[in-house]
Amino acid sequence: MKDTIKLLRFPFSIFLLPVSLFSFFYIHPAINYQLILVLGIWHLLVFPSSNGYNSYNDQDEGPIGGLASPPKPTKLLLHLSNIMDGAAIALSFLVNVYFAFFVGIYIIASRLYSNRSIRLKKLPVIGFFVVIVFQGAWVFAANIYGLSSVKLFSNQSVVFSAIASSFFIATVYPLTQIYQHESDKKDGVKTLSMLLGIKGTFIFSTLMFTIANLFIYLSFHSVDTIHLFWLFNIVMFPSTVYFFLWALRSFKNEIHVNFKNTMIMLVLSSLLNNCFFVILLLK
């Protein structure tokens, strides 16, 4: 059971928290059972279950996101993932039927991505779009439907922010694959990072972050909120510096493309992203 819980990788869910926090900036949710349910469903059930289901199908022998030495998955992990997904859908109806729909479709997409028979993750471009859409704009929209109203999308800033959320994921997603080329090749999976190569992955992530930054600017370009765009870049500056230093070192010697440096990048960028959106909510 201890190894099974470990493979759910609960701390890894923190990397996806900025998307929810960003949506809350527009929703201004009341602190009630629905808000607690939304956060709990995503971060204690859906995301960990997705991690577990993916680990069960991958049977990883090397480092994966959040675990340097993952234990061997068993049938218990599959059963627990099924229970957690069922609980997530059932609890979603306590928020509303729209939120339940978004959660259900997310779970289906996640399983199509990982399932051995279908395995969308082995298709580099399709797998990429599945991840960035569902972990980004889809979660953002789900929270709006669950805690507010579709009318929020009449505000252009909300639309731009939802798109920015997907490009945040697009920035990080190839980096999570960059040290796994050999293990993915053995598993018959051709990831986007493999397609791009080491240098191409860093360049692609730079492009994705630039586009995300553009949509952040479009979200906050009015006179009253333009300072938030600059605040975002100031807060994210340490992770931007680390990224470019890591890229330069990796261009010279690929030994720097490893699990440890990838995790530092993910933790740093996630921590700073979360800090920025907490600041927004406090304002």
CSV table of C-alpha atoms in Angstrom, one decimal:
chain,number,residue,atom,x,y,z
A,1,MET,CA,0.0,0.0,0.0
A,2,LYS,CA,2.9,2.4,0.8
A,3,ASP,CA,4.4,1.9,-2.6
A,4,THR,CA,1.0,2.3,-4.3
A,5,ILE,CA,0.4,5.6,-2.5
A,6,LYS,CA,3.8,6.7,-3.5
A,7,LEU,CA,3.0,6.1,-7.2
A,8,LEU,CA,0.0,8.4,-7.0
A,9,ARG,CA,2.5,11.2,-6.5
A,10,PHE,CA,0.3,13.6,-4.6
A,11,PRO,CA,3.0,16.3,-4.4
A,12,PHE,CA,3.1,16.4,-8.2
A,13,SER,CA,-0.4,17.8,-8.2
A,14,ILE,CA,1.0,21.1,-6.8
A,15,PHE,CA,2.5,21.6,-10.3
A,16,LEU,CA,-1.0,22.0,-11.7
A,17,LEU,CA,-2.3,24.2,-8.9
A,18,PRO,CA,-1.5,27.5,-10.8
A,19,VAL,CA,-4.3,26.8,-13.3
A,20,SER,CA,-6.9,26.6,-10.6
A,21,LEU,CA,-5.6,29.7,-8.8
A,22,PHE,CA,-5.6,31.6,-12.1
A,23,SER,CA,-9.3,30.8,-12.6
A,24,PHE,CA,-10.1,31.8,-9.1
A,25,PHE,CA,-8.8,35.3,-9.8
A,26,TYR,CA,-11.8,35.8,-12.1
A,27,ILE,CA,-14.3,33.6,-10.2
A,28,HIS,CA,-13.7,35.2,-6.7
A,29,PRO,CA,-15.1,32.0,-5.1
A,30,ALA,CA,-16.6,32.0,-1.7
A,31,ILE,CA,-14.8,29.8,0.8
A,32,ASN,CA,-17.4,27.0,1.0
A,33,TYR,CA,-17.8,23.3,0.5
A,34,GLN,CA,-18.0,23.7,-3.3
A,35,LEU,CA,-14.6,25.4,-3.4
A,36,ILE,CA,-13.1,22.7,-1.2
A,37,LEU,CA,-14.7,20.0,-3.3
A,38,VAL,CA,-13.3,21.5,-6.6
A,39,LEU,CA,-9.7,21.6,-5.1
A,40,GLY,CA,-10.0,18.2,-3.5
A,41,ILE,CA,-11.5,16.5,-6.6
A,42,TRP,CA,-8.7,17.8,-8.9
A,43,HIS,CA,-5.7,17.6,-6.6
A,44,LEU,CA,-6.5,14.7,-4.2
A,45,LEU,CA,-8.4,12.5,-6.6
A,46,VAL,CA,-8.2,13.2,-10.4
A,47,PHE,CA,-4.6,14.2,-10.8
A,48,PRO,CA,-3.1,11.6,-8.4
A,49,SER,CA,-5.3,8.9,-10.0
A,50,SER,CA,-4.1,10.0,-13.5
A,51,ASN,CA,-0.5,9.6,-12.2
A,52,GLY,CA,-1.2,6.2,-10.8
A,53,TYR,CA,-3.0,4.9,-13.9
A,54,ASN,CA,-0.1,6.2,-16.1
A,55,SER,CA,2.4,4.5,-13.8
A,56,TYR,CA,0.5,1.2,-13.9
A,57,ASN,CA,0.5,1.3,-17.7
A,58,ASP,CA,4.1,2.4,-18.1
A,59,GLN,CA,5.6,0.0,-15.5
A,60,ASP,CA,8.5,2.6,-15.1
A,61,GLU,CA,11.9,1.3,-14.1
A,62,GLY,CA,13.7,4.7,-14.2
A,63,PRO,CA,12.9,8.2,-12.7
A,64,ILE,CA,9.5,9.7,-13.3
A,65,GLY,CA,8.1,13.1,-12.3
A,66,GLY,CA,8.5,13.5,-8.6
A,67,LEU,CA,10.0,10.0,-8.0
A,68,ALA,CA,13.7,9.2,-8.5
A,69,SER,CA,13.2,5.5,-7.9
A,70,PRO,CA,9.6,4.5,-8.5
A,71,PRO,CA,8.4,1.2,-7.0
A,72,LYS,CA,6.9,-1.5,-9.1
A,73,PRO,CA,3.2,-0.9,-9.7
A,74,THR,CA,0.7,-3.7,-8.9
A,75,LYS,CA,-3.0,-4.3,-9.6
A,76,LEU,CA,-3.7,-2.5,-6.3
A,77,LEU,CA,-2.7,0.7,-8.0
A,78,LEU,CA,-5.1,0.1,-10.9
A,79,HIS,CA,-8.0,-0.7,-8.5
A,80,LEU,CA,-7.2,2.4,-6.4
A,81,SER,CA,-7.1,4.6,-9.5
A,82,ASN,CA,-10.5,3.3,-10.6
A,83,ILE,CA,-12.0,4.0,-7.1
A,84,MET,CA,-10.5,7.5,-7.0
A,85,ASP,CA,-11.9,8.3,-10.5
A,86,GLY,CA,-15.3,7.0,-9.6
A,87,ALA,CA,-15.3,9.0,-6.4
A,88,ALA,CA,-14.2,12.1,-8.3
A,89,ILE,CA,-17.1,11.9,-10.8
A,90,ALA,CA,-19.6,11.2,-8.0
A,91,LEU,CA,-18.4,14.1,-5.8
A,92,SER,CA,-18.4,16.4,-8.9
A,93,PHE,CA,-22.2,16.2,-9.0
A,94,LEU,CA,-22.2,17.9,-5.6
A,95,VAL,CA,-20.6,20.9,-7.3
A,96,ASN,CA,-22.9,20.8,-10.4
A,97,VAL,CA,-23.6,18.7,-13.5
A,98,TYR,CA,-21.4,20.9,-15.7
A,99,PHE,CA,-18.4,20.4,-13.5
A,100,ALA,CA,-19.1,16.6,-13.4
A,101,PHE,CA,-19.1,16.6,-17.2
A,102,PHE,CA,-15.7,18.4,-17.3
A,103,VAL,CA,-14.2,16.0,-14.8
A,104,GLY,CA,-15.6,12.9,-16.6
A,105,ILE,CA,-14.2,14.0,-20.0
A,106,TYR,CA,-10.8,14.8,-18.3
A,107,ILE,CA,-10.6,11.3,-16.9
A,108,ILE,CA,-11.5,9.7,-20.2
A,109,ALA,CA,-8.8,11.8,-22.0
A,110,SER,CA,-6.3,10.9,-19.3
A,111,ARG,CA,-7.0,7.2,-19.7
A,112,LEU,CA,-6.8,7.3,-23.5
A,113,TYR,CA,-3.4,9.0,-23.1
A,114,SER,CA,-2.0,6.3,-20.9
A,115,ASN,CA,-3.9,3.1,-21.8
A,116,ARG,CA,-1.7,0.4,-23.4
A,117,SER,CA,-4.2,-0.4,-26.1
A,118,ILE,CA,-4.7,3.2,-27.2
A,119,ARG,CA,-1.7,5.0,-25.9
A,120,LEU,CA,-2.1,8.6,-27.2
A,121,LYS,CA,1.2,9.4,-25.4
A,122,LYS,CA,3.1,7.5,-28.0
A,123,LEU,CA,1.9,10.0,-30.6
A,124,PRO,CA,4.1,13.1,-30.0
A,125,VAL,CA,1.9,15.8,-31.4
A,126,ILE,CA,-1.5,14.4,-30.4
A,127,GLY,CA,-0.2,13.5,-26.9
A,128,PHE,CA,1.1,17.0,-26.5
A,129,PHE,CA,-2.2,18.6,-27.4
A,130,VAL,CA,-4.2,16.3,-25.2
A,131,VAL,CA,-2.0,17.2,-22.2
A,132,ILE,CA,-1.9,21.0,-22.7
A,133,VAL,CA,-5.6,21.3,-23.5
A,134,PHE,CA,-6.9,19.2,-20.6
A,135,GLN,CA,-4.4,20.1,-17.9
A,136,GLY,CA,-4.7,23.8,-18.9
A,137,ALA,CA,-7.7,25.5,-20.4
A,138,TRP,CA,-10.0,22.5,-19.7
A,139,VAL,CA,-9.4,22.7,-15.9
A,140,PHE,CA,-9.6,26.5,-16.0
A,141,ALA,CA,-13.0,26.3,-17.8
A,142,ALA,CA,-14.2,23.5,-15.5
A,143,ASN,CA,-13.7,25.7,-12.5
A,144,ILE,CA,-15.6,28.5,-14.0
A,145,TYR,CA,-18.5,26.3,-14.9
A,146,GLY,CA,-18.4,24.7,-11.5
A,147,LEU,CA,-18.0,27.8,-9.3
A,148,SER,CA,-19.3,30.7,-11.5
A,149,SER,CA,-21.0,31.0,-14.9
A,150,VAL,CA,-20.2,30.6,-18.6
A,151,LYS,CA,-20.9,34.4,-18.8
A,152,LEU,CA,-17.4,35.0,-17.5
A,153,PHE,CA,-16.1,34.0,-20.9
A,154,SER,CA,-17.7,37.1,-22.4
A,155,ASN,CA,-14.7,38.8,-20.8
A,156,GLN,CA,-11.8,38.6,-23.2
A,157,SER,CA,-9.3,38.6,-20.4
A,158,VAL,CA,-10.8,35.3,-19.1
A,159,VAL,CA,-10.4,33.7,-22.5
A,160,PHE,CA,-6.8,34.9,-22.9
A,161,SER,CA,-6.0,33.6,-19.4
A,162,ALA,CA,-7.5,30.2,-20.2
A,163,ILE,CA,-5.3,30.0,-23.3
A,164,ALA,CA,-2.3,31.2,-21.3
A,165,SER,CA,-2.9,28.3,-18.8
A,166,SER,CA,-2.5,25.8,-21.6
A,167,PHE,CA,0.7,27.4,-22.8
A,168,PHE,CA,2.1,27.2,-19.2
A,169,ILE,CA,1.6,23.5,-19.5
A,170,ALA,CA,3.1,23.5,-23.0
A,171,THR,CA,6.2,25.1,-21.6
A,172,VAL,CA,6.8,22.4,-19.0
A,173,TYR,CA,5.5,19.3,-20.7
A,174,PRO,CA,8.4,18.7,-23.1
A,175,LEU,CA,10.9,19.3,-20.2
A,176,THR,CA,9.3,16.5,-18.2
A,177,GLN,CA,10.3,14.1,-21.1
A,178,ILE,CA,13.8,15.5,-21.9
A,179,TYR,CA,15.7,13.1,-19.6
A,180,GLN,CA,13.6,10.0,-20.6
A,181,HIS,CA,14.5,9.6,-24.2
A,182,GLU,CA,16.1,6.2,-23.8
A,183,SER,CA,13.5,4.7,-21.5
A,184,ASP,CA,10.6,6.0,-23.7
A,185,LYS,CA,12.3,4.5,-26.8
A,186,LYS,CA,12.5,1.1,-25.1
A,187,ASP,CA,8.8,1.4,-24.2
A,188,GLY,CA,7.9,2.2,-27.9
A,189,VAL,CA,6.9,5.7,-27.1
A,190,LYS,CA,8.0,8.6,-29.3
A,191,THR,CA,7.6,11.8,-27.2
A,192,LEU,CA,7.6,15.4,-28.4
A,193,SER,CA,10.9,15.9,-26.7
A,194,MET,CA,12.4,12.9,-28.7
A,195,LEU,CA,11.1,14.4,-31.9
A,196,LEU,CA,12.6,17.8,-31.1
A,197,GLY,CA,15.9,16.6,-29.6
A,198,ILE,CA,17.6,18.1,-26.6
A,199,LYS,CA,18.3,21.6,-28.1
A,200,GLY,CA,15.0,21.6,-29.9
A,201,THR,CA,13.1,20.9,-26.6
A,202,PHE,CA,14.7,23.9,-24.9
A,203,ILE,CA,14.0,26.1,-27.9
A,204,PHE,CA,10.4,24.9,-28.1
A,205,SER,CA,9.8,25.5,-24.4
A,206,THR,CA,11.2,29.0,-24.8
A,207,LEU,CA,8.7,29.6,-27.6
A,208,MET,CA,5.8,28.2,-25.5
A,209,PHE,CA,6.7,30.4,-22.6
A,210,THR,CA,6.9,33.4,-24.9
A,211,ILE,CA,3.4,32.7,-26.2
A,212,ALA,CA,2.1,32.2,-22.6
A,213,ASN,CA,3.6,35.5,-21.7
A,214,LEU,CA,1.9,37.1,-24.7
A,215,PHE,CA,-1.5,35.9,-23.5
A,216,ILE,CA,-0.7,37.0,-19.9
A,217,TYR,CA,0.0,40.5,-21.4
A,218,LEU,CA,-3.4,40.3,-23.3
A,219,SER,CA,-5.1,39.3,-20.1
A,220,PHE,CA,-3.7,42.3,-18.1
A,221,HIS,CA,-3.0,44.9,-20.8
A,222,SER,CA,-5.6,47.4,-19.6
A,223,VAL,CA,-4.4,50.5,-17.8
A,224,ASP,CA,-5.6,49.3,-14.4
A,225,THR,CA,-4.0,45.8,-14.6
A,226,ILE,CA,-0.9,46.1,-16.8
A,227,HIS,CA,1.3,46.1,-13.6
A,228,LEU,CA,0.2,42.5,-13.1
A,229,PHE,CA,2.0,41.6,-16.3
A,230,TRP,CA,5.2,43.1,-15.1
A,231,LEU,CA,4.7,41.5,-11.7
A,232,PHE,CA,4.3,38.1,-13.3
A,233,ASN,CA,7.7,38.5,-15.1
A,234,ILE,CA,9.4,39.7,-11.9
A,235,VAL,CA,8.1,36.8,-9.9
A,236,MET,CA,9.0,34.3,-12.6
A,237,PHE,CA,12.5,35.8,-13.2
A,238,PRO,CA,14.5,33.3,-11.0
A,239,SER,CA,13.0,30.3,-12.9
A,240,THR,CA,13.6,32.1,-16.3
A,241,VAL,CA,17.3,32.5,-15.3
A,242,TYR,CA,17.6,28.9,-14.2
A,243,PHE,CA,16.0,27.7,-17.4
A,244,PHE,CA,18.5,29.6,-19.6
A,245,LEU,CA,21.5,28.6,-17.5
A,246,TRP,CA,20.4,24.9,-17.6
A,247,ALA,CA,19.8,25.1,-21.4
A,248,LEU,CA,23.3,26.6,-22.0
A,249,ARG,CA,25.0,24.0,-19.8
A,250,SER,CA,23.0,21.2,-21.6
A,251,PHE,CA,24.0,22.5,-25.0
A,252,LYS,CA,27.6,22.1,-24.0
A,253,ASN,CA,27.2,18.8,-22.3
A,254,GLU,CA,24.1,16.6,-22.3
A,255,ILE,CA,25.0,15.2,-18.9
A,256,HIS,CA,23.1,18.2,-17.4
A,257,VAL,CA,19.9,16.8,-19.0
A,258,ASN,CA,18.9,14.7,-16.0
A,259,PHE,CA,16.1,14.0,-13.5
A,260,LYS,CA,17.6,16.3,-10.8
A,261,ASN,CA,17.8,19.4,-13.0
A,262,THR,CA,14.4,18.8,-14.5
A,263,MET,CA,12.8,18.5,-11.0
A,264,ILE,CA,14.6,21.7,-9.9
A,265,MET,CA,13.1,23.5,-12.9
A,266,LEU,CA,9.6,22.1,-12.3
A,267,VAL,CA,9.6,22.8,-8.6
A,268,LEU,CA,11.0,26.3,-9.0
A,269,SER,CA,8.6,27.3,-11.8
A,270,SER,CA,5.6,25.8,-10.0
A,271,LEU,CA,6.5,27.5,-6.7
A,272,LEU,CA,6.9,30.9,-8.3
A,273,ASN,CA,3.7,30.5,-10.4
A,274,ASN,CA,1.8,29.6,-7.3
A,275,CYS,CA,3.3,32.6,-5.5
A,276,PHE,CA,2.2,34.9,-8.3
A,277,PHE,CA,-1.4,33.7,-8.3
A,278,VAL,CA,-1.7,33.8,-4.5
A,279,ILE,CA,-0.6,37.4,-4.7
A,280,LEU,CA,-3.3,38.0,-7.3
A,281,LEU,CA,-5.9,36.4,-5.1
A,282,LEU,CA,-4.8,38.4,-2.1
A,283,LYS,CA,-5.2,41.6,-4.1
